[in-house]
Amino acid sequence: MFERFSTQARHAVQLALSEARALRASRIGAEHLLLGLAHGRSGPAAAALRAAGLEVAGLRELAAAQPDAAPLDADSLALLGIDLDQVRLAAETAFGPGSLDGPARSEPDRRTRARMTSEAKEAMALALRLAQTRGDKEISSGHLLAGIIDQGNNGALRVLTAAEVDPAALRADAIRRMAAAA
Amino acid sequence: MGLAEAASGADPASGLQAARELRELAERLEALQVSNARKHGWSWQEIAFFLGVSKQAVHKKYASRTR
């Protein structure tokens, strides 16, 4: 899949791995990809992120505040008659606060490799699809940013929400910059 | 919507999502219990027996996450 990535996009993915490690995450999530993109010196994604007032340090802080795993959906579980609050209470009584919210952060996963969350993988697939739809030869950082936003439910979007940035406007800006660069 | 409707798949989207969340919840509970069992000195063999899977399967899944 990576052979069609532009140098910038490839670089962003490598940096996402470094960021995931630094944040002691067990996998590379969309929020780490977003951080990787923010590192870029040029290119549509980095430019759009900067124009939206987002820089690496601030994004990293917001990403660090994210739970390591996507939150469980209490409403869906309620459909099955499962009270997530009750389950959480039981788990936390036995194993401590936050025990149900994914792997413990206190133990860094030294084995964090190029493993991505399913959301991050979906985002990459959507970036590829966007390039195909547009007839672009390369998957640039702009495609990657659009893919992350199009995926619809991931850590990057939660970071953007926390930063009070409108994902749709950010996506539109990145696409506009891709067109300008082409 | 109650259990019957969700499980019978009247609405595929909510039924599928509910199944997915249930799987995720089960995964997290299993991880918690495996980690706890290891802390109590249980062997992978013993854990595998109670989970109803092979020792290899449980070791492969959790060895890197727990001590």
Coordinates of C-alpha atoms in Angstrom, one line a residue:
Chain A
M1 CA 0.0 0.0 0.0
F2 CA 2.8 2.4 0.9
E3 CA 4.4 2.3 -2.6
R4 CA 1.9 4.9 -3.8
F5 CA 2.4 7.2 -0.8
S6 CA 4.2 10.5 -1.4
T7 CA 7.4 11.1 0.5
Q8 CA 5.5 13.5 2.8
A9 CA 2.8 11.0 3.5
R10 CA 5.3 8.2 4.2
H11 CA 7.2 10.5 6.5
A12 CA 4.0 11.3 8.4
V13 CA 3.2 7.6 8.9
Q14 CA 6.8 7.0 10.3
L15 CA 6.4 9.9 12.6
A16 CA 3.0 8.6 13.7
L17 CA 4.8 5.5 14.9
S18 CA 7.3 7.6 16.9
E19 CA 4.4 9.6 18.4
A20 CA 2.5 6.5 19.3
R21 CA 5.6 5.2 21.1
A22 CA 6.2 8.5 22.8
L23 CA 2.6 8.6 24.0
R24 CA 2.9 5.0 25.2
A25 CA 0.0 3.9 23.1
S26 CA -0.4 0.3 22.2
R27 CA -1.2 1.0 18.6
I28 CA -0.9 3.7 16.0
G29 CA -4.2 5.5 16.0
A30 CA -5.7 8.2 13.8
E31 CA -4.6 10.8 16.3
H32 CA -1.0 9.7 15.9
L33 CA -1.4 10.0 12.1
L34 CA -2.7 13.5 12.6
L35 CA 0.4 14.3 14.7
G36 CA 2.6 12.8 12.0
L37 CA 0.9 15.1 9.5
A38 CA 1.4 18.1 11.7
H39 CA 5.1 17.5 11.7
G40 CA 5.3 18.2 8.0
R41 CA 7.2 21.3 6.9
S42 CA 5.1 21.7 3.7
G43 CA 2.4 20.0 1.8
P44 CA -1.4 20.4 1.9
A45 CA -2.1 18.7 5.2
A46 CA 0.6 20.5 7.2
A47 CA -0.4 23.8 5.7
A48 CA -4.1 23.2 6.4
L49 CA -3.4 22.2 10.0
R50 CA -1.2 25.2 10.6
A51 CA -3.8 27.5 9.0
A52 CA -6.3 26.1 11.5
G53 CA -3.9 27.0 14.3
L54 CA -2.9 23.5 15.1
E55 CA 0.7 22.7 15.9
V56 CA 2.5 19.6 17.1
A57 CA 2.8 20.4 20.8
G58 CA -0.8 21.3 21.3
L59 CA -2.1 18.3 19.3
R60 CA 0.2 16.0 21.3
E61 CA -1.2 17.3 24.5
L62 CA -4.7 16.6 23.3
A63 CA -3.8 13.2 21.9
A64 CA -2.2 12.3 25.3
A65 CA -5.5 13.1 27.0
Q66 CA -7.3 10.6 24.7
P67 CA -8.1 7.2 26.2
D68 CA -6.0 4.6 24.5
A69 CA -8.9 2.8 23.1
A70 CA -12.2 4.1 21.6
P71 CA -14.8 4.5 24.3
L72 CA -17.4 1.7 24.4
D73 CA -20.8 2.7 23.2
A74 CA -23.2 2.5 26.2
D75 CA -26.3 3.0 24.0
S76 CA -25.5 0.0 21.8
L77 CA -24.9 -2.2 24.8
A78 CA -28.1 -1.0 26.4
L79 CA -29.9 -2.4 23.3
L80 CA -28.7 -5.8 24.5
G81 CA -29.8 -5.2 28.0
I82 CA -26.2 -4.5 29.2
D83 CA -25.7 -1.6 31.6
L84 CA -22.2 -0.4 30.8
D85 CA -22.1 1.6 34.0
Q86 CA -22.7 -1.5 36.0
V87 CA -20.0 -3.4 34.2
R88 CA -17.6 -0.5 34.6
L89 CA -18.4 -0.3 38.3
A90 CA -17.7 -4.0 38.8
A91 CA -14.5 -3.8 36.8
E92 CA -13.3 -0.7 38.7
T93 CA -14.2 -2.1 42.0
A94 CA -12.0 -5.1 41.3
F95 CA -9.2 -3.6 39.3
G96 CA -9.2 0.1 39.9
P97 CA -10.3 3.3 38.0
G98 CA -10.1 3.2 34.2
S99 CA -9.5 -0.5 34.1
L100 CA -12.2 -1.0 31.5
D101 CA -10.9 1.8 29.3
G102 CA -8.2 0.0 27.4
P103 CA -4.7 -1.1 28.1
A104 CA -3.0 0.6 31.1
R105 CA -0.8 3.6 30.1
S106 CA 1.6 3.1 32.9
E107 CA 3.2 0.2 31.2
P108 CA 4.7 1.4 27.9
D109 CA 4.4 -1.2 25.2
R110 CA 7.9 -1.6 24.0
R111 CA 6.6 -3.7 21.2
T112 CA 4.6 -1.0 19.5
R113 CA 5.4 -1.8 15.9
A114 CA 3.6 -0.7 12.8
R115 CA 0.3 -1.9 14.2
M116 CA -2.5 0.4 13.6
T117 CA -6.0 0.6 15.1
S118 CA -8.8 -0.4 12.7
E119 CA -9.8 3.2 12.5
A120 CA -6.4 4.2 11.3
K121 CA -6.4 1.4 8.8
E122 CA -9.8 2.5 7.5
A123 CA -8.5 6.1 7.2
M124 CA -5.6 4.9 5.1
A125 CA -7.9 2.9 2.9
L126 CA -10.1 6.0 2.5
A127 CA -7.1 8.1 1.5
L128 CA -6.3 5.5 -1.1
R129 CA -9.9 5.5 -2.4
L130 CA -9.9 9.3 -2.5
A131 CA -6.7 9.3 -4.7
Q132 CA -8.3 6.8 -7.0
T133 CA -11.6 8.7 -7.3
R134 CA -9.7 11.9 -8.1
G135 CA -7.4 10.2 -10.5
D136 CA -4.3 11.2 -8.5
K137 CA -1.2 9.1 -8.9
E138 CA 0.1 9.6 -5.5
I139 CA -1.4 9.5 -2.0
S140 CA -0.3 12.8 -0.5
S141 CA -0.5 14.1 3.0
G142 CA -3.7 15.8 1.9
H143 CA -5.3 12.5 1.0
L144 CA -4.3 11.1 4.3
L145 CA -5.8 14.0 6.2
A146 CA -9.0 13.7 4.2
G147 CA -9.1 9.9 4.8
I148 CA -8.7 10.4 8.6
I149 CA -11.6 12.9 8.6
D150 CA -13.8 10.8 6.3
Q151 CA -13.4 7.7 8.5
G152 CA -15.8 9.5 10.8
N153 CA -15.0 8.1 14.3
N154 CA -11.5 8.1 15.6
G155 CA -9.0 9.7 18.0
A156 CA -8.0 12.4 15.5
L157 CA -11.5 13.6 15.2
R158 CA -11.8 13.7 19.0
V159 CA -8.6 15.7 19.1
L160 CA -10.0 18.1 16.5
T161 CA -13.2 18.5 18.5
A162 CA -11.2 19.2 21.6
A163 CA -9.2 21.8 19.7
E164 CA -12.5 23.3 18.5
V165 CA -11.6 22.8 14.8
D166 CA -14.3 22.0 12.3
P167 CA -13.1 18.8 10.5
A168 CA -15.2 19.5 7.4
A169 CA -13.6 22.9 7.0
L170 CA -10.1 21.5 7.6
R171 CA -10.7 18.8 5.0
A172 CA -12.0 21.3 2.5
D173 CA -8.9 23.5 3.1
A174 CA -6.5 20.6 2.6
I175 CA -8.3 19.6 -0.7
R176 CA -8.1 23.2 -1.9
R177 CA -4.4 23.2 -1.2
M178 CA -3.9 19.9 -3.0
A179 CA -5.6 21.4 -6.1
A180 CA -3.4 24.5 -5.8
A181 CA -0.3 22.5 -5.6
A182 CA -1.2 20.2 -8.5
Chain B
M1 CA -35.5 -1.0 21.3
G2 CA -35.0 -4.1 23.5
L3 CA -32.9 -7.2 23.3
A4 CA -35.3 -9.1 21.1
E5 CA -35.3 -6.4 18.4
A6 CA -31.6 -5.7 18.5
A7 CA -30.7 -9.4 18.4
S8 CA -33.2 -10.3 15.8
G9 CA -31.7 -7.7 13.5
A10 CA -34.8 -5.5 12.8
D11 CA -32.3 -2.8 12.1
P12 CA -29.0 -4.2 10.8
A13 CA -27.0 -1.1 11.6
S14 CA -27.8 -1.0 15.3
G15 CA -27.8 -4.8 15.6
L16 CA -24.3 -5.0 14.1
Q17 CA -23.0 -2.2 16.1
A18 CA -24.4 -3.7 19.3
A19 CA -22.7 -7.0 18.5
R20 CA -19.4 -5.2 17.8
E21 CA -19.6 -3.3 21.1
L22 CA -20.4 -6.5 22.9
R23 CA -17.3 -8.2 21.4
E24 CA -15.2 -5.2 22.4
L25 CA -16.5 -5.3 25.9
A26 CA -15.8 -9.0 26.1
E27 CA -12.3 -8.4 24.8
R28 CA -11.6 -5.8 27.5
L29 CA -13.0 -8.0 30.3
E30 CA -11.0 -10.9 29.1
A31 CA -7.8 -8.8 29.0
L32 CA -8.4 -7.6 32.5
Q33 CA -9.0 -11.1 33.8
V34 CA -6.0 -12.6 32.1
S35 CA -3.8 -9.8 33.5
N36 CA -5.2 -10.4 36.9
A37 CA -4.7 -14.2 36.7
R38 CA -1.1 -13.7 35.7
K39 CA -0.6 -11.4 38.7
H40 CA -1.9 -14.2 40.8
G41 CA 0.7 -16.5 39.4
W42 CA -1.6 -18.5 37.0
S43 CA 0.1 -20.3 34.2
W44 CA -0.9 -19.8 30.6
Q45 CA -2.1 -23.4 30.6
E46 CA -4.5 -22.7 33.5
I47 CA -5.8 -19.5 31.9
A48 CA -6.3 -21.2 28.6
F49 CA -8.3 -24.0 30.2
F50 CA -10.8 -21.5 31.8
L51 CA -11.0 -19.5 28.6
G52 CA -11.7 -22.6 26.6
V53 CA -8.9 -21.9 24.1
S54 CA -5.5 -23.4 23.5
K55 CA -2.5 -22.4 25.5
Q56 CA -0.8 -21.2 22.4
A57 CA -3.7 -19.0 21.5
V58 CA -3.9 -17.3 24.9
H59 CA -0.1 -16.9 25.1
K60 CA 0.1 -15.4 21.6
K61 CA -2.6 -12.9 22.4
Y62 CA -1.5 -11.8 25.8
A63 CA 2.2 -12.6 26.4
S64 CA 3.3 -9.1 25.1
R65 CA 0.6 -7.3 27.1
T66 CA 1.1 -8.9 30.5
R67 CA 4.0 -10.1 32.5

